[in-house]
Coordinates of C-alpha atoms (C1' of nucleotides) in Angstrom, one line a residue:
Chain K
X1 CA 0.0 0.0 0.0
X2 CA 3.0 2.4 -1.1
X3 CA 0.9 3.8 -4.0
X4 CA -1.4 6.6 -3.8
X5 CA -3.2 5.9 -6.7
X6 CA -4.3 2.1 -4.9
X7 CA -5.4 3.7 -1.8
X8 CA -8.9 2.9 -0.4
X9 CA -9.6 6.5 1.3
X10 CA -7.9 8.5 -1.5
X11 CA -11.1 10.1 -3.3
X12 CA -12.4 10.8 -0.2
X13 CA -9.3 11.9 2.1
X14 CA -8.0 14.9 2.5
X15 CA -6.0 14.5 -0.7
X16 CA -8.8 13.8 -2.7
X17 CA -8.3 16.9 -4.8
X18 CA -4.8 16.8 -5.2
X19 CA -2.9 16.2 -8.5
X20 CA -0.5 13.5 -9.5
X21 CA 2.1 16.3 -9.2
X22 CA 1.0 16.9 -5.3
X23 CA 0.4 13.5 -4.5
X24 CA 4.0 12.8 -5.2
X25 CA 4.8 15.6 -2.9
X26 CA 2.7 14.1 -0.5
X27 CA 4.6 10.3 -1.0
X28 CA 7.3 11.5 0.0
X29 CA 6.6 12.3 3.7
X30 CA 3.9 9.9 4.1
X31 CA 4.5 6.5 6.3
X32 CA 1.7 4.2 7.4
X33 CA 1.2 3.0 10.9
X34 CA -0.6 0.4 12.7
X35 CA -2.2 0.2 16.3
X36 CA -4.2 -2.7 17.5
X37 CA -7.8 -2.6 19.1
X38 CA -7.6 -0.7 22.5
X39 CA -4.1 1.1 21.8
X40 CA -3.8 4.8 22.4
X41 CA -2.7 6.9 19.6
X42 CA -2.1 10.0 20.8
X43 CA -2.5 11.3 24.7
X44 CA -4.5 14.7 24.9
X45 CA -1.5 17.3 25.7
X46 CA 1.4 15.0 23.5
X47 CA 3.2 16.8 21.1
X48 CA 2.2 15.6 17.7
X49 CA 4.8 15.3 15.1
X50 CA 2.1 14.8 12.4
X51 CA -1.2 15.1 10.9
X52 CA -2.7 11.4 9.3
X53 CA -5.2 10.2 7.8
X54 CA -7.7 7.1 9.1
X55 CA -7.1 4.1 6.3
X56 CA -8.9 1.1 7.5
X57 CA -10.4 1.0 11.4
X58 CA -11.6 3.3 13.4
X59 CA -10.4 5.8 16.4
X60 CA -12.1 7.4 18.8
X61 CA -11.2 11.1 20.1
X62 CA -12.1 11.4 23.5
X63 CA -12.0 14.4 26.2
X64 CA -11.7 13.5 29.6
X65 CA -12.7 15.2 33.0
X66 CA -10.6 14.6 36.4
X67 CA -12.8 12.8 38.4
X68 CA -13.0 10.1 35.7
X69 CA -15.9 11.2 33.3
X70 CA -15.3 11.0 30.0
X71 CA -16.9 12.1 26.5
X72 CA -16.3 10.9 23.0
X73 CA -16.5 14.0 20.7
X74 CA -15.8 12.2 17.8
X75 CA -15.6 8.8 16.0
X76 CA -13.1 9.1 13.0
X77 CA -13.6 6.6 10.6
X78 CA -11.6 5.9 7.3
X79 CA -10.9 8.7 4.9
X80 CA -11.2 11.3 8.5
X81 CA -8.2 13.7 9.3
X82 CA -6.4 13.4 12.4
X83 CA -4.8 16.6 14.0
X84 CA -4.5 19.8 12.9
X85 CA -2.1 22.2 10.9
X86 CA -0.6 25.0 13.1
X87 CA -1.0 23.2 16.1
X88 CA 1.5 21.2 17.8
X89 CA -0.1 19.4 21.0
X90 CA -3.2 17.0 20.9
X91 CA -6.2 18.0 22.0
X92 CA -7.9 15.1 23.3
X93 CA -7.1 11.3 23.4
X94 CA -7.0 9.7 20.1
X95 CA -7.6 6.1 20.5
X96 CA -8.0 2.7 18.2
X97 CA -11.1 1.0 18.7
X98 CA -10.9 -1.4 16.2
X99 CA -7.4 -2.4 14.6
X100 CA -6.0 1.0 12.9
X101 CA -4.1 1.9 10.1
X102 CA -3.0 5.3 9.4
X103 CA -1.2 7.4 6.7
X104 CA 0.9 10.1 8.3
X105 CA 2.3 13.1 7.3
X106 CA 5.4 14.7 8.9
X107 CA 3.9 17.7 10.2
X108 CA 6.1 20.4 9.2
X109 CA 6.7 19.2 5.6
X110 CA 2.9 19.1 5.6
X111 CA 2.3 22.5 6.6
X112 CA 4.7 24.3 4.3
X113 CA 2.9 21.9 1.3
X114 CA -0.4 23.0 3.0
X115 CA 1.0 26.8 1.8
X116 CA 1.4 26.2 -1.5
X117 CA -1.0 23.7 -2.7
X118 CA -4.7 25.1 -2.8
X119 CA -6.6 21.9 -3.4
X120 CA -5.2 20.9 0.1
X121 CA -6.2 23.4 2.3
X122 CA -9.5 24.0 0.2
X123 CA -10.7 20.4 0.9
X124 CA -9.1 20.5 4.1
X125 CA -11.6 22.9 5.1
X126 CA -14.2 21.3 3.7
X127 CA -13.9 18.2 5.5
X128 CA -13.4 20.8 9.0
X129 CA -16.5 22.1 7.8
X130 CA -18.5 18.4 7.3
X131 CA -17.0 17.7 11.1
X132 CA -18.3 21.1 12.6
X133 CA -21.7 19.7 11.6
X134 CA -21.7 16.4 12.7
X135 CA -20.3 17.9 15.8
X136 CA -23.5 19.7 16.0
X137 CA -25.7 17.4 15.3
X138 CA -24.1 15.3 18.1
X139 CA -24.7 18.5 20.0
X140 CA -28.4 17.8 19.8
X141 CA -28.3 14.5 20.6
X142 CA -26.6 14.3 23.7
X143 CA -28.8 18.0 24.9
X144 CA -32.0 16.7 24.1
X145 CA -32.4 13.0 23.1
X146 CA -33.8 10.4 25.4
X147 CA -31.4 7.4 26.2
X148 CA -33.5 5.6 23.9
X149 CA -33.4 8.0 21.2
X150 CA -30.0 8.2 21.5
X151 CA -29.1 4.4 20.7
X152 CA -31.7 4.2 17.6
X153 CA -29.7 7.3 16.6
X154 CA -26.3 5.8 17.0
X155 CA -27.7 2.4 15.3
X156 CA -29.2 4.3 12.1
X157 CA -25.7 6.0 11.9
X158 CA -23.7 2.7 12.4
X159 CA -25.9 1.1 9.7
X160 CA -25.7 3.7 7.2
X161 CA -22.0 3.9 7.3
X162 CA -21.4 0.5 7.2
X163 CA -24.1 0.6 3.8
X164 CA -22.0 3.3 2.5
X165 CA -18.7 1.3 3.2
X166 CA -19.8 -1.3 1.1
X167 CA -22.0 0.5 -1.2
X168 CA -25.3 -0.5 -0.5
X169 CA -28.2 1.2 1.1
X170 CA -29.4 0.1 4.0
X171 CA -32.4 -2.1 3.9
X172 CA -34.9 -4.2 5.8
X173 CA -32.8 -7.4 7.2
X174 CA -29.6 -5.7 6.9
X175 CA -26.9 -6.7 9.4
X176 CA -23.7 -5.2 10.4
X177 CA -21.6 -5.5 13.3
X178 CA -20.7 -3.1 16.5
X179 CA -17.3 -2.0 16.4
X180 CA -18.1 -0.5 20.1
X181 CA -18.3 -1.8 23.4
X182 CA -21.3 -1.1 25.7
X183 CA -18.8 1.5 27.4
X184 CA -17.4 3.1 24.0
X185 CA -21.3 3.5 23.4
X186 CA -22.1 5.2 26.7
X187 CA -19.2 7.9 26.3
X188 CA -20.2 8.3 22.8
X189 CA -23.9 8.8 24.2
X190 CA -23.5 10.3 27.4
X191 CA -24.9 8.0 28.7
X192 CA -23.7 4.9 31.2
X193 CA -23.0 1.7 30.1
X194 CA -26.1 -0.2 32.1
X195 CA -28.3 2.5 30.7
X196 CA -26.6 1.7 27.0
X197 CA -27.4 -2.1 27.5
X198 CA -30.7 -2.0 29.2
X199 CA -31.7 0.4 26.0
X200 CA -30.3 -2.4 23.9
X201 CA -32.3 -5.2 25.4
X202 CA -35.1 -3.0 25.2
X203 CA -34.6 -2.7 21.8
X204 CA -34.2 -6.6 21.0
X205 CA -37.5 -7.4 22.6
X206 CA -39.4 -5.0 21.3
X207 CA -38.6 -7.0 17.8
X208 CA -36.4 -3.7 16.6
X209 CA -33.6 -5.5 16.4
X210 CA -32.3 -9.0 16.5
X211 CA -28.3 -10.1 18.0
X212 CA -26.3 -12.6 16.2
X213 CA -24.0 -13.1 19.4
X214 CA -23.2 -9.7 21.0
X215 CA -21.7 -7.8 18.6
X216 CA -23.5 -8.4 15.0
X217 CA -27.0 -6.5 14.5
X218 CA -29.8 -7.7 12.4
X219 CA -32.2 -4.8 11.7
X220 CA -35.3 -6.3 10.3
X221 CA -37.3 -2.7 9.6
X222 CA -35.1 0.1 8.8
X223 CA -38.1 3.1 9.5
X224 CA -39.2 0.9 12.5
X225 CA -35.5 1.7 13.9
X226 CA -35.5 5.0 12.6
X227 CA -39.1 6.4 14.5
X228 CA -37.0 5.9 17.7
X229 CA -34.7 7.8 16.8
X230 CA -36.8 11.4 17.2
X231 CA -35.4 12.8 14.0
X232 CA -36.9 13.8 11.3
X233 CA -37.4 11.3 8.4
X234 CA -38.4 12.7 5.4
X235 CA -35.2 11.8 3.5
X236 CA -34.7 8.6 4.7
X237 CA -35.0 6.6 1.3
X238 CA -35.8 2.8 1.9
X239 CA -35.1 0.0 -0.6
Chain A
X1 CA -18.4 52.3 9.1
X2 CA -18.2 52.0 5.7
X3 CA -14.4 52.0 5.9
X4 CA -12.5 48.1 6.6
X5 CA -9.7 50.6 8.2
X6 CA -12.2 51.3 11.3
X7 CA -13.9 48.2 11.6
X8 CA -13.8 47.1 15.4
X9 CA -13.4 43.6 14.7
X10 CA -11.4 44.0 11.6
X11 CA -8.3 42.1 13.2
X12 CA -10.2 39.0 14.2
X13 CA -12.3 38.4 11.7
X14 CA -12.0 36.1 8.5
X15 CA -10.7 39.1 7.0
X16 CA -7.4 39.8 9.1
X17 CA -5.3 38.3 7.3
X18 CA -6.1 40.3 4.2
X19 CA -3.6 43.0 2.8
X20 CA -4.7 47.0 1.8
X21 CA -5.6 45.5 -1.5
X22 CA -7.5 42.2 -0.6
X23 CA -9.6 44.6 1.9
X24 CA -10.2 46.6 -1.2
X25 CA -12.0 43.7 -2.8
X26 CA -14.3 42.5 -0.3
X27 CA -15.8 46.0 0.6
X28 CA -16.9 46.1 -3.5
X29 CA -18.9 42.7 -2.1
X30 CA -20.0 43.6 1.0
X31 CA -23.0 45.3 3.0
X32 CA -24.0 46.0 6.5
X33 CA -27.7 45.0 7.9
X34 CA -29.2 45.4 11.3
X35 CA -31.3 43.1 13.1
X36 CA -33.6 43.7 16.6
X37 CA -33.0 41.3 19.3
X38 CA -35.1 38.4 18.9
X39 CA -35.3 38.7 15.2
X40 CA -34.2 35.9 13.0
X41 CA -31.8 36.0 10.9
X42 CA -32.0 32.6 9.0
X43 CA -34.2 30.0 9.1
X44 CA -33.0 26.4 8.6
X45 CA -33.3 25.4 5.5
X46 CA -33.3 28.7 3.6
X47 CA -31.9 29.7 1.0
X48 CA -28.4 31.7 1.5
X49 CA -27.0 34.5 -0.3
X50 CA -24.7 35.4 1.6
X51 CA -22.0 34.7 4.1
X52 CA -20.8 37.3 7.1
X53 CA -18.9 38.9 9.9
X54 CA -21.1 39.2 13.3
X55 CA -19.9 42.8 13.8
X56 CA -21.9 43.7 17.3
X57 CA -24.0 41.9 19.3
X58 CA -24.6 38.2 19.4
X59 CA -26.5 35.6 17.5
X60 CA -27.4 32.0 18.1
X61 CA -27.4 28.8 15.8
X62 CA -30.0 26.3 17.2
X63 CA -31.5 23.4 16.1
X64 CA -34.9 22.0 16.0
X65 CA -36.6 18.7 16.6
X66 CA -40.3 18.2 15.5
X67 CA -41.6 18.1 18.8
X68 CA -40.5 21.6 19.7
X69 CA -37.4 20.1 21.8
X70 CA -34.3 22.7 20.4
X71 CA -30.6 22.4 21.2
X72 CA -28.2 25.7 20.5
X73 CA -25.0 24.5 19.0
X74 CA -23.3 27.7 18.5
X75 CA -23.2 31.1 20.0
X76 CA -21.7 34.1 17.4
X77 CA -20.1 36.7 18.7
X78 CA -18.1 39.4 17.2
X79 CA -16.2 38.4 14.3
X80 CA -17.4 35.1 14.5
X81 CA -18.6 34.0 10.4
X82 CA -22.1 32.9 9.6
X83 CA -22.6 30.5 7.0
X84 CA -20.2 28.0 4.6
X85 CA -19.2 29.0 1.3
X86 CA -20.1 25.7 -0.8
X87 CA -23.1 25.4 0.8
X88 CA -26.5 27.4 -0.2
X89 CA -29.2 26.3 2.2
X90 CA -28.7 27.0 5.9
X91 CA -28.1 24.0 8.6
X92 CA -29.5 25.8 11.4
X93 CA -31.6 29.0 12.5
X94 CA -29.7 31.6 12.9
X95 CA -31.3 34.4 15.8
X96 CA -29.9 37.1 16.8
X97 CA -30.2 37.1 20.4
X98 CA -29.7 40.9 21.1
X99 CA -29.6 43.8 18.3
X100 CA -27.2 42.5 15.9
X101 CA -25.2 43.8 13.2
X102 CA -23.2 42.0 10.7
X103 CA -21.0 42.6 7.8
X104 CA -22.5 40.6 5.0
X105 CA -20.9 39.3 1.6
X106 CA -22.6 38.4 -1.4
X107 CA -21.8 34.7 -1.5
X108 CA -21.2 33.9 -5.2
X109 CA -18.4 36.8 -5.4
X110 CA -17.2 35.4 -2.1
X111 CA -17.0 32.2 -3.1
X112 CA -15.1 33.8 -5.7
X113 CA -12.4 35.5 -4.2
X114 CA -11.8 32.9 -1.8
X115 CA -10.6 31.0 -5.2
X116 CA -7.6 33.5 -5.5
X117 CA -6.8 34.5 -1.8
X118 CA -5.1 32.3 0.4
X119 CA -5.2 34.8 3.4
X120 CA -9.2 34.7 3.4
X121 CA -9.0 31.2 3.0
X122 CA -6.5 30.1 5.4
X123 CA -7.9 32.3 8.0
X124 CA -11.3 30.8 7.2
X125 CA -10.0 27.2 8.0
X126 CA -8.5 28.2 11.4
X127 CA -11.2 29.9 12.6
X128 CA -13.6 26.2 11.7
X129 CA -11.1 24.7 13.8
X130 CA -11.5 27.1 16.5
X131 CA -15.2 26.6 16.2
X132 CA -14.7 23.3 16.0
X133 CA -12.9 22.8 19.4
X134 CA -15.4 24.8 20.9
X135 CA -17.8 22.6 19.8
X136 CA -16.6 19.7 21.7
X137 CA -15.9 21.1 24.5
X138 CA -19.7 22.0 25.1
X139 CA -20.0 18.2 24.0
X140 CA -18.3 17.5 26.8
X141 CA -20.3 20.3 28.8
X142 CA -23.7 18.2 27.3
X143 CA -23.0 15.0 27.9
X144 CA -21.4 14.5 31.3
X145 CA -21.9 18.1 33.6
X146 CA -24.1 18.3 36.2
X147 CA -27.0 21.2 36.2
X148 CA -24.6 22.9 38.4
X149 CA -21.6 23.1 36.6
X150 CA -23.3 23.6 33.4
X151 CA -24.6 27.0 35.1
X152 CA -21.3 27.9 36.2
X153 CA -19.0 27.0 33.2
X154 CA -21.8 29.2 31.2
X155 CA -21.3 31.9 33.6
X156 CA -17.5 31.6 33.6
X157 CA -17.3 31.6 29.9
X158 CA -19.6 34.5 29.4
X159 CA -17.6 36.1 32.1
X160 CA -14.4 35.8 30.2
X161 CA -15.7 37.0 26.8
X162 CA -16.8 40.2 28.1
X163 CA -12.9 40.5 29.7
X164 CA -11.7 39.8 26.6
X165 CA -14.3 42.1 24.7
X166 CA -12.9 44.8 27.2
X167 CA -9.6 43.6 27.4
X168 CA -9.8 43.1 31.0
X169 CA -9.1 40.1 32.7
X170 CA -11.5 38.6 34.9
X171 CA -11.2 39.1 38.2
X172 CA -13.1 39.1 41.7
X173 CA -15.8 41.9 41.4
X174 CA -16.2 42.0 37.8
X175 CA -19.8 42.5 36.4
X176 CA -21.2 42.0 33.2
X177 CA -24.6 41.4 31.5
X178 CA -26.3 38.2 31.1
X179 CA -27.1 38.8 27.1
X180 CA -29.6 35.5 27.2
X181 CA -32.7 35.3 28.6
X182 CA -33.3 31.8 30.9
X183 CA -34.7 30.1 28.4
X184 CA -31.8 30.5 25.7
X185 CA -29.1 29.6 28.4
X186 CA -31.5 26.5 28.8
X187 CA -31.5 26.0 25.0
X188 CA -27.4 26.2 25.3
X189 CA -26.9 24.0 28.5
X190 CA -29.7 21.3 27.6
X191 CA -31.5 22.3 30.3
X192 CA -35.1 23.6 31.5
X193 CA -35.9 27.1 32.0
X194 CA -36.8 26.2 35.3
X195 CA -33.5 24.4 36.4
X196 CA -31.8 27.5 34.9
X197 CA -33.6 29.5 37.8
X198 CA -32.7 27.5 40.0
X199 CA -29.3 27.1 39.7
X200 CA -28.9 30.5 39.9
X201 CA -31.4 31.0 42.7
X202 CA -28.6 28.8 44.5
X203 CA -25.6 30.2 43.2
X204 CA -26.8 33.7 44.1
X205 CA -27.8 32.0 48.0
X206 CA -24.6 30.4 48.3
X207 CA -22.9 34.1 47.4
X208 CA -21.4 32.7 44.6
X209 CA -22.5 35.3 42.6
X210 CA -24.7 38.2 43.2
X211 CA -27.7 39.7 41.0
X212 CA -27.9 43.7 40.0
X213 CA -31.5 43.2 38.6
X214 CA -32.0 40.7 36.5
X215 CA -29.9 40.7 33.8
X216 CA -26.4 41.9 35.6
X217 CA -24.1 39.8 37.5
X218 CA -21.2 40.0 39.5
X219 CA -18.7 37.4 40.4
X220 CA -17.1 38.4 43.6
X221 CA -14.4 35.5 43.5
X222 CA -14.0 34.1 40.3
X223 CA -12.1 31.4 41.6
X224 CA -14.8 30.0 43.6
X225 CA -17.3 30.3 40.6
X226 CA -14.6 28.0 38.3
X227 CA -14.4 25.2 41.4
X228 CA -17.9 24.5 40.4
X229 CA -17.6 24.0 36.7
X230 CA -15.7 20.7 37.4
X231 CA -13.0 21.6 35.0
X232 CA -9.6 21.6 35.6
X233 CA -8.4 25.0 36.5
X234 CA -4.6 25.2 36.0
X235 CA -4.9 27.0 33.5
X236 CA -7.0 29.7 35.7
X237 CA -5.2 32.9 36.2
X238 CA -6.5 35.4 38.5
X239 CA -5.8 38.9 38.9
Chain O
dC1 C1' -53.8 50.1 36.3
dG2 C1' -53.8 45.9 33.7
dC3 C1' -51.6 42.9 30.6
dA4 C1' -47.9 40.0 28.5
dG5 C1' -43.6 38.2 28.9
dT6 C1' -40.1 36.6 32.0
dT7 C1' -38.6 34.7 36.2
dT8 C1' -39.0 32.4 40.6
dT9 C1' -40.7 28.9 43.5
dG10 C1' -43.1 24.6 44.9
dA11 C1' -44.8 19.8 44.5
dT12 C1' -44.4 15.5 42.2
dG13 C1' -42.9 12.0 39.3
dG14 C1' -39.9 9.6 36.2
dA15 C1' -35.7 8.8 33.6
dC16 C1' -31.4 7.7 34.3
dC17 C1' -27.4 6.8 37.6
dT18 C1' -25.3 4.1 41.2
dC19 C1' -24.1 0.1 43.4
dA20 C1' -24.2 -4.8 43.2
dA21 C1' -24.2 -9.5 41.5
dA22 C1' -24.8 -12.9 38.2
dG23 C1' -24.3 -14.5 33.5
dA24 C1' -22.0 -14.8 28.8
dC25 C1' -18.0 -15.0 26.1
dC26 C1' -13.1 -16.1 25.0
dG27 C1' -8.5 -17.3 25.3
dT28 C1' -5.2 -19.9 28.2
dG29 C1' -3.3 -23.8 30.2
dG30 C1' -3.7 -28.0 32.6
Chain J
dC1 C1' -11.7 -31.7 26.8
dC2 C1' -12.9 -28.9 30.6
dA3 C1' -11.6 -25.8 34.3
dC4 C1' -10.1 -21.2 35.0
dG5 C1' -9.7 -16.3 34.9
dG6 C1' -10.5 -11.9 32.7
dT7 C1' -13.4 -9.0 30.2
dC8 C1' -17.7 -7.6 28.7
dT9 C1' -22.6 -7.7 29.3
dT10 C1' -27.0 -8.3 31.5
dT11 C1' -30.2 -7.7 35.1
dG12 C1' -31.9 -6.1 39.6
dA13 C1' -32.9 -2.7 43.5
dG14 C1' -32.8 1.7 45.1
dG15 C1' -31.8 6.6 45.0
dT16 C1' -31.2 11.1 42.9
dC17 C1' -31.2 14.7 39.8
dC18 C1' -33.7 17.0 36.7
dA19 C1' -38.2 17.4 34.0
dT20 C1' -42.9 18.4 34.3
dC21 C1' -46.9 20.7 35.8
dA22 C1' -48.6 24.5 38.2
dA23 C1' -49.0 28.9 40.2
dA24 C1' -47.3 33.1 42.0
dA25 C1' -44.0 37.2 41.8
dC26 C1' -41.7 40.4 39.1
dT27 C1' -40.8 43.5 35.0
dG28 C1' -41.7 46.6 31.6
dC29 C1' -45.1 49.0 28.8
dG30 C1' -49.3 50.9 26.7

DNA sequence: CGCAGTTTTGATGGACCTCAAAGACCGTGG
DNA sequence: CCACGGTCTTTGAGGTCCATCAAAACTGCG
C-alpha cells in the first residue's frame, strides 16, 4: 500500500483533490502505521509530530474530565483527518477501537505543502467544515435526546456507514456488526454503560432488532429503527 | 463604518489576514444589515445569499426537533462568520439574540475570491477549527456536567468574553450582562428554564454570585465560581 | 392600572445513575 | 476436553437529579 493511486480512502481523504504532481509531494513524507484494538494513539497534551489520515479501522477522540468522566466527541472513521495544521499538542485522546491503520504526514513538511498547494487546504476545510456539523448534530443528541433516542440514533448512523462502506443502502434485514463496546457507546452517548445495555435489550424485545451473538445487529425494519430515533425522516429513502 | 480601516473587529475576523488590496476587494462585495434582538436572521433550510462577519452583538445557531425540543449548537459573537461557502441552504436557524449587526458578503463573489486568496482562506479554515474545538468542548459540557456546573462553566465563559471584549481580565468583582434570557441559556446547557432559575437561585444563596437586577451579575471571587464547573483549573489565572 | 412576557418557587414523578451481583464470552493452560 | 480467569454484558434494586406541571411574583409597557 505504497501507492497513492491504490489507496482505499484516496477520493475521499484529505487529498482527494490533489494532482499527481502533489500527490507525489505528499509520497514522500507519508509512512503508514498500525495500532491494534484498545491502543492509544495520541495522549490529549502529546506533542504531535504529524497530521494522518484514518485508512482502515476506526479511532475514537475522546476528552476526559478529572474525576474520571469522559466524552467521545468524535468517531473518526476511514478517509477522516487526524490533527491539525498550526498546532503542535493533541487536544484530546486519540484512540484505536478497532485495529488501525493510518497514513501520516510529517507535520512540518505538511504545513509548508499546506502553503502552496490550494486543493489541500480548500478540501481541508471542507472536510473541517462536514465535522463542525456532525459535531453539532451530536450536539443535539446528547442535549435533548432520550437514552433511547439516542441508541436508535447511534444504530441508524452505524448502519448507514457500514451501507455506505460497502456500497449498499441500507435495507430491511440488513446486518452489520458493532465495532463499540457497551462503554465506547455510553461515552459516545452520554450516557452509562447499564443505561446503553438495558436500552439495547429493550430494543431486542421490542422485535427492533435481533443479536447474532453480541456484537453483530440484524435490523429487520429500517423506519421501524429509525421512528425511535426522534429525528426527522423525510429523506430517509428505503429499498 | 463604511471603511474596513475602522472596523472594530477588523483584526479578528475572516478578514485579518487580508492585505490594503484584498480589503479593497471584499468592501466592493459587502453590506451591512441590522437586526432587533429576537429577530431571525436565517431559518434552517433557507436559501443563502450570503455569508458574514457578526460585527456587534450576538447571535445564536439552534437546532430543532419536530416536537418543539431545540438544542443551541453555537453562540456568534463578534467576528465570528455565519454560513459556509459551498453550501447554499442553511443547517441551522440563525437568531440574533440581542440587536445585531453584521458585515454581509454576497456569496457567489465570495465564493469567488476565496478562489484567488489564500489569506481569506487560510484564515477561514482556522477559525472552523477554533469553532470546532469549541464545539466539543460543550459536547463535553452536554454529555457529562451536572445542572450545576453547566450553570457555572456558562457563567465563567460569558464572564471571560466580556474581559476579553474589554480587554480586562476577569477578576473578583467584575460585572457584566447576562445577554440570554433563561430560556436561551436552557437552550445552550440542555437544560429547562426552570433548572436555569434554580441554579442560579442557588448560586446567588450560596454568594457565589450576586444579582444587579435581572440581567447583571457579578462574580465576587472568580475562583470560587470555576471550582464549580468541574473543570480543571490550572490554567486559571486570577488577577 | 392591567396585561404580556419573564422569572421564581413549589410539588411531584420519572428517567437515568449508582451500586451490586450474576451471566456470557473467550482465550489460556492444565 | 474442561476448568479457570478476565473482560464484557445483562439484570436487579434503590436513589437522585432533573423534567414536568402548576402557580405566584416580578418586570416593563401601553
Amino acid at each position: 500500500m505504497k501507492d497513492c493511486g491504490t489507496c482505499p480512502i484516496q477520493h475521499r481523504a484529505v487529498c482527494s483533490l490533489c494532482n499527481r504532481d502533489e500527490l507525489g509531494k505528499l509520497e514522500a513524507i507519508k509512512y503508514y502505521r498500525s495500532y491494534e484494538a484498545g491502543q492509544t494513539v495520541l495522549w490529549a497534551g502529546d506533542q504531535m509530530g504529524f497530521v494522518a489520515s484514518v485508512v482502515t479501522g476506526i479511532a475514537s477522540l475522546s476528552q476526559g474530565m478529572e474525576d474520571g468522566r469522559t466524552q467521545m466527541v468524535g468517531l473518526l472513521l476511514p478517509s477522516d483527518f487526524i490533527g491539525r495544521p498550526g498546532r503542535d499538542t493533541a487536544p484530546y485522546d486519540v484512540v484505536a477501537v478497532t485495529n488501525l491503520t493510518i497514513c501520516a504526514f510529517r507535520k512540518k513538511p505538511f504545513e509548508e505543502l499546506m502553503l502552496t498547494t490550494p486543493s489541500l487546504a480548500s478540501r481541508l476545510l471542507e472536510m473541517t467544515l462536514d465535522e463542525l456539523d456532525s459535531a453539532r448534530e451530536w450536539m443535539l443528541l446528547l442535549g435533548r435526546k432520550t437514552a433511547l433516542e439516542k441508541i436508535s440514533s447511534l444504530l441508524t448512523i452505524l448502519a448507514s456507514r457500514d451501507a455506505t462502506l460497502y456500497k449498499k443502502a441500507t435495507r430491511n434485514g440488513m446486518a452489520f456488526d458493532l465495532p463499540l463496546t457497551r462503554e465506547a457507546m455510553a461515552d459516545y452517548l452520554g450516557l452509562t454503560l447499564e443505561t446503553v445495555s438495558r436500552q439495547i435489550s429493550g430494543l431486542k424485545k421490542a422485535g427492533v432488532i435481533h443479536l447474532e451473538g453480541k456484537r453483530r445487529v440484524v435490523i429487520p425494519d429500517m423506519n421501524q429503527l429509525m421512528t425511535k430515533t426522534g429525528d426527522d425522516m423525510d429523506g430517509g429513502i428505503l429499498v
